[in-house]
Coordinates of C-alpha atoms and ligand atoms in Angstrom, one line a residue:
X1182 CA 26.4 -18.0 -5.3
X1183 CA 27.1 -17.2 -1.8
X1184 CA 23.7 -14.4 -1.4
X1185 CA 21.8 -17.1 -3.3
X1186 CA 23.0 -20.0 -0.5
X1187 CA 22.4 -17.3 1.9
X1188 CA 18.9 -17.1 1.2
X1189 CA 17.8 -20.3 0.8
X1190 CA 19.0 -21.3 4.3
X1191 CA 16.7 -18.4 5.7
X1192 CA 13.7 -19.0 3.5
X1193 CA 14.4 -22.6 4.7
X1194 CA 14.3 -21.2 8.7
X1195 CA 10.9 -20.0 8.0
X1196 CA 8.5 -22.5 9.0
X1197 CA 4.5 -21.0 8.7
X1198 CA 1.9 -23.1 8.7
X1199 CA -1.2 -23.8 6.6
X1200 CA -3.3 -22.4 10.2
X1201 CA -1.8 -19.4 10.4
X1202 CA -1.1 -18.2 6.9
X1203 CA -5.2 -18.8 6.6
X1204 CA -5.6 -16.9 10.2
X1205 CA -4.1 -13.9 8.6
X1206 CA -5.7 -14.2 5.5
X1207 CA -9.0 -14.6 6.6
X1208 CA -9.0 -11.1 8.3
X1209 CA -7.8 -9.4 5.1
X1210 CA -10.6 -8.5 2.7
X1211 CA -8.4 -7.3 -0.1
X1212 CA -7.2 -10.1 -0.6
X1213 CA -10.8 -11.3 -2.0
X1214 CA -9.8 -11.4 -5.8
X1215 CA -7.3 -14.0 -5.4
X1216 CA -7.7 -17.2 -6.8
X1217 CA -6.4 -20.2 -5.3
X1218 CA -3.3 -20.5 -7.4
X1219 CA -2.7 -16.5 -6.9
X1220 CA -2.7 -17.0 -3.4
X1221 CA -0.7 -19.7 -3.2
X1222 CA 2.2 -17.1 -5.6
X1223 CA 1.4 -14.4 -2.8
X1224 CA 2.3 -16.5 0.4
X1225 CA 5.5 -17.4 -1.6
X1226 CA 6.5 -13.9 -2.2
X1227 CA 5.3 -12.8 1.8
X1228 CA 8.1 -15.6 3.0
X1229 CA 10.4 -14.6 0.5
X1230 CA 9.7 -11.2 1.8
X1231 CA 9.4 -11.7 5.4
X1232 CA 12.8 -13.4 5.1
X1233 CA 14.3 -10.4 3.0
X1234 CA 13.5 -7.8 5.4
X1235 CA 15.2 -6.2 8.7
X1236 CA 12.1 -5.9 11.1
X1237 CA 11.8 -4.0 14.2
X1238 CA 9.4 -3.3 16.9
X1239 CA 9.2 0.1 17.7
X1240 CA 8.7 1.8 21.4
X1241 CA 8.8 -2.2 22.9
X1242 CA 6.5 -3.6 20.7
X1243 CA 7.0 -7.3 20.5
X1244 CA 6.5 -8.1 17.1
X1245 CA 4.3 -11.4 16.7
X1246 CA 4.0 -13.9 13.9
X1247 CA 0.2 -12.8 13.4
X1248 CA 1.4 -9.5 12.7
X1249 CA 4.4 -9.9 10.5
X1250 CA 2.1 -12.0 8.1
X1251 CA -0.6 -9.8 7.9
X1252 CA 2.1 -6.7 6.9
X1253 CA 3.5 -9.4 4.7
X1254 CA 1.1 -10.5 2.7
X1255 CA -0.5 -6.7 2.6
X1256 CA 2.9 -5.6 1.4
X1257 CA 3.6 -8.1 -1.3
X1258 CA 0.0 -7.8 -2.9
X1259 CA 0.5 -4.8 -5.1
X1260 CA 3.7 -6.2 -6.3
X1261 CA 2.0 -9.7 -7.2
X1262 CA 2.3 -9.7 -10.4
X1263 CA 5.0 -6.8 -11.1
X1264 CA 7.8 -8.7 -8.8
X1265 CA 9.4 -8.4 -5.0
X1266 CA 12.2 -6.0 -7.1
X1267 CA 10.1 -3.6 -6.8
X1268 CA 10.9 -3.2 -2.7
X1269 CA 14.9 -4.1 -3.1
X1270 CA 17.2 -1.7 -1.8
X1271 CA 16.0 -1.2 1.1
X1272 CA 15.3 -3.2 4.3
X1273 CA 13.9 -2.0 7.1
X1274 CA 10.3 -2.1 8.4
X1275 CA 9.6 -0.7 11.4
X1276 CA 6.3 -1.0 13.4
X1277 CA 5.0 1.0 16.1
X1278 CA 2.2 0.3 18.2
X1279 CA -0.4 2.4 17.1
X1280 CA -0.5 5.8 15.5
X1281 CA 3.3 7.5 16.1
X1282 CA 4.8 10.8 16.4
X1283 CA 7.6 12.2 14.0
X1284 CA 9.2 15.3 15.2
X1285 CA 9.6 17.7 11.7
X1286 CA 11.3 21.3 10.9
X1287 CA 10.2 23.7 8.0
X1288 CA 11.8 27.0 7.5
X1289 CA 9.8 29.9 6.2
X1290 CA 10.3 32.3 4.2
X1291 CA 12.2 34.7 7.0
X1292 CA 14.1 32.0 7.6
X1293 CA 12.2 31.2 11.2
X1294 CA 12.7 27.5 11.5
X1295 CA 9.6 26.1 12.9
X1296 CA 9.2 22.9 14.8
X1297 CA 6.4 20.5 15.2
X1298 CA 5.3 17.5 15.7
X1299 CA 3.1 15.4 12.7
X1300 CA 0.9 12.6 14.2
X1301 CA 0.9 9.8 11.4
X1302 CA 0.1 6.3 10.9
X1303 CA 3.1 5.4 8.3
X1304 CA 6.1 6.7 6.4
X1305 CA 8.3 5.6 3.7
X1306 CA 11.5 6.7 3.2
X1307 CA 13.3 6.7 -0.3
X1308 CA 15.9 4.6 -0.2
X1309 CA 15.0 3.8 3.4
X1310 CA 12.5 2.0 6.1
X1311 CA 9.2 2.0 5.9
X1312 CA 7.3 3.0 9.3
X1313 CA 4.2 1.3 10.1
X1314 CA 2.0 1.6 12.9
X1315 CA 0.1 -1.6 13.8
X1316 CA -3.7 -1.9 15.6
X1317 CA -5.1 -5.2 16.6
X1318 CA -8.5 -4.2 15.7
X1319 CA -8.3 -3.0 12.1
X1320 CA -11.5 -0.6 12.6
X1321 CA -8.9 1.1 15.2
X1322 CA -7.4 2.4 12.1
X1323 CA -9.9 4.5 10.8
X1324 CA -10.6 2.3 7.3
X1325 CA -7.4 3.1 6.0
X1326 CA -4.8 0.5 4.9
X1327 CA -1.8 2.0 5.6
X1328 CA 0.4 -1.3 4.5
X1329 CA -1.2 -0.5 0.6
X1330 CA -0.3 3.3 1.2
X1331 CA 3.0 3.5 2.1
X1332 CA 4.1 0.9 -0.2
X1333 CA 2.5 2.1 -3.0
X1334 CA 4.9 5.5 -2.2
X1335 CA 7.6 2.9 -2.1
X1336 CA 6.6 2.2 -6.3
X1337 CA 5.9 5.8 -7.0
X1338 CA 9.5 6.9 -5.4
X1339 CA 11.3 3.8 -7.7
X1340 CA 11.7 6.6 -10.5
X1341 CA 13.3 9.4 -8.3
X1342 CA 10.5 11.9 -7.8
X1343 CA 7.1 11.2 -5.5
X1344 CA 4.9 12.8 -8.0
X1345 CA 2.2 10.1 -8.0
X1346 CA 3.6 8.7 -11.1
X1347 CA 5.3 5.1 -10.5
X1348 CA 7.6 3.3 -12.5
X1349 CA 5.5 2.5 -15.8
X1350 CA 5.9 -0.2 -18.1
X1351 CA 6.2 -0.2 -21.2
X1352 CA 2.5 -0.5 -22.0
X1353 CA 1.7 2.3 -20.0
X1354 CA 2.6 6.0 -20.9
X1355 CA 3.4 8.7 -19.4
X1356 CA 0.6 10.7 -21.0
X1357 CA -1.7 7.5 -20.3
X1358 CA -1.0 8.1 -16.4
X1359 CA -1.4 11.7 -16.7
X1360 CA -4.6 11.9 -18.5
X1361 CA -6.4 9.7 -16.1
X1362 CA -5.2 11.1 -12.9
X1363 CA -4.5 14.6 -13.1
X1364 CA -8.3 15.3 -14.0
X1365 CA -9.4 12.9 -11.1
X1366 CA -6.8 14.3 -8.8
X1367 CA -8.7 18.1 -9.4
X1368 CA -12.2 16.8 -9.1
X1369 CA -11.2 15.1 -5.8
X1370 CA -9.8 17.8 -4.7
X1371 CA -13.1 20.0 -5.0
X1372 CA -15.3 17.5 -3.7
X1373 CA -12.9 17.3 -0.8
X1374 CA -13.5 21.3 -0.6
X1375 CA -17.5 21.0 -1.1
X1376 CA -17.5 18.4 1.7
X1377 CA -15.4 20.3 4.6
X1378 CA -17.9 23.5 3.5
X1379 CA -21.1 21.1 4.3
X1380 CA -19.5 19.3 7.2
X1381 CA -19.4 16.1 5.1
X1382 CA -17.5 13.1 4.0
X1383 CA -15.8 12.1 0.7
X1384 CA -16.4 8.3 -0.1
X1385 CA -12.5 7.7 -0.6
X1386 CA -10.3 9.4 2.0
X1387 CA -9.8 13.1 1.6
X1388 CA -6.2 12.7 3.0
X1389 CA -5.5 11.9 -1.2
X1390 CA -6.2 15.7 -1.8
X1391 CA -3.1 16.5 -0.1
X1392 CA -0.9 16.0 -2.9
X1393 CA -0.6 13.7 -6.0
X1394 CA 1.5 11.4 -4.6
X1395 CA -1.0 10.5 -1.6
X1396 CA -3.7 10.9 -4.3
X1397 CA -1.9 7.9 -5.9
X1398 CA -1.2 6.0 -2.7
X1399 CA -4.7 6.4 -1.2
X1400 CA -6.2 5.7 -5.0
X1401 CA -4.4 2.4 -4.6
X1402 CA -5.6 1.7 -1.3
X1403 CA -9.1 2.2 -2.5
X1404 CA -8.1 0.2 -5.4
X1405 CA -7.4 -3.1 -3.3
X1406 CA -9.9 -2.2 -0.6
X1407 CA -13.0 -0.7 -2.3
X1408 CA -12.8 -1.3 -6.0
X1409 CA -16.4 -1.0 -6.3
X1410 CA -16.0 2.6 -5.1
X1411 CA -13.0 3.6 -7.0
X1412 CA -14.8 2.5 -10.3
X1413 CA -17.8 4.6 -9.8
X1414 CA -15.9 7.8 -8.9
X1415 CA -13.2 7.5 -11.1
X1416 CA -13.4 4.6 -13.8
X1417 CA -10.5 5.6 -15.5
X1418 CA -8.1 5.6 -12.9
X1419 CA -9.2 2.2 -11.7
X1420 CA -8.6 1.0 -15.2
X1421 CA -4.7 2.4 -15.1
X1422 CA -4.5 0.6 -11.8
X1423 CA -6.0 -2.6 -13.2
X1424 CA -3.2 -2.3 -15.9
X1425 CA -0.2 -1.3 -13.9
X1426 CA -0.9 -3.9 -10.8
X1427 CA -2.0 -6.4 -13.4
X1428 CA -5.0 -7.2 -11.1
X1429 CA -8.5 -7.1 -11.3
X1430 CA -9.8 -6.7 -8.1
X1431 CA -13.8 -5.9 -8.9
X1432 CA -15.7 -9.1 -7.9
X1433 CA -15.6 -11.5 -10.6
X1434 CA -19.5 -11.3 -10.7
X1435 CA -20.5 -8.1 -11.2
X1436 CA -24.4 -9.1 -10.9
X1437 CA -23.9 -11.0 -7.5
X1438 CA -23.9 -9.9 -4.3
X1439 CA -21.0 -6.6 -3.0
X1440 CA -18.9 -8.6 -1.4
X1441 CA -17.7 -7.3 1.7
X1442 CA -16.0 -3.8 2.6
X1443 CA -13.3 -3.7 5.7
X1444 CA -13.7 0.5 5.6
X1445 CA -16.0 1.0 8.3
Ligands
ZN2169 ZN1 1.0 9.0 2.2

């Protein structure tokens, strides 16, 4: 009783207005698909979540209403319709003011212990925080939604190993999953090759040949962001998505007009 009274009294604290829930709406094309009473389900589940979370600015950076919406409500849309359980466990979100610098160690075979630094523009931790890095202009970071991405390793770490392969339900099998992403996952992988050889670019983000887990997580970017795309490339895959985000995020009319891409 006590968490639940706990809870209320914070959701309660949180007062966001109709103006600036729309403000950071409006500059967020994946939200698109969303019908009105959809949207009104998401901004419910972005306060329950903004009030759920421990949030912290990174290397001074003040952290503004604007912004805690927008990671909100980017956050909270792949879980929709699957349920904010999905993220509990863990509570920190920290975001740093543009792309940051994580200091890593490998050892190698001789044992040599090797340090560098990796350049990034997220990172989620299992059964921790979730680094973001935050740009005022969106085109600053690159056409990649890095919100989607990390949280969408969040969901694939939920069964123990980051292998690209969430949590399923029970309409969804492991062989399902397998059989439409392992084949994708290959050809990706070669037309990322056959593009570096002639010096040019993969429609979805070559950083998703890295490994299946960022295949997933960049798939799922793609799936939010660029559905259009993901469906020509790789139908299959976007019908797995469709089924485990129960979304359908292709334009409701396929004759009309694209509607409009934030990827640059
Ligand atoms: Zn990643």
């Amino acid at each position: 009783m006590i968490g639940k009274w706990w809870k209320k009294r914070t959701l309660e604290k949180i007062q966001i207005s109709d103006e600036q829930w729309q403000a950071a709406e409006a500059q967020l094309f994946c939200l698109d698909h969303l019908g009105a009473e959809d949207r009104r389900r998401l901004r419910e589940m972005a306060r329950e979540f903004l009030a759920e979370k421990q949030w912290t600015g990174a290397q001074g950076l003040p952290l503004t209403a604007p912004m805690q919406l927008s990671i909100a409500l980017q956050a909270c849309l792949p879980v929709l319709n699957l349920g904010l359980e999905h993220y509990r466990g863990w509570v920190g979100i920290v975001v740093y003011p543009g792309d940051f610098v994580i200091p890593r160690q490998t050892t190698d075979a001789d044992g040599i212990v090797h340090e560098y630094d990796d350049q990034v523009l997220g990172e989620a931790w299992e059964g921790g925080p979730v680094l973001l890095s935050w740009f005022d202009d969106p085109d600053d970071a690159g056409g990649v939604n890095m919100v989607i991405h990390e949280f969408a390793h969040k969901l694939d770490m939920e069964n123990g190993e980051v292998d690209g392969i969430p949590k399923l339900p029970e309409d969804i099998s492991r062989r399902d999953w397998i059989a439409a992403f392992e084949p994708a996952y290959e050809d990706f992988c070669r037309k990322v090759d056959e593009a570096d050889r002639r010096g040019e670019e993969t429609l979805l983000d070559p950083y998703g040949s890295e490994h299946p887990s960022e295949f997933f997580a960049v798939m799922s970017e793609a799936f939010f962001e660029t559905p259009e795309v993901l469906h020509d490339e790789y139908p299959a895959v976007y019908e797995l998505l469709r089924r485990y985000y129960r979304q359908n995020t292709l334009p409701r009319d396929s004759e009309g007009p694209l509607r409009a891409f934030s990827a640059p």
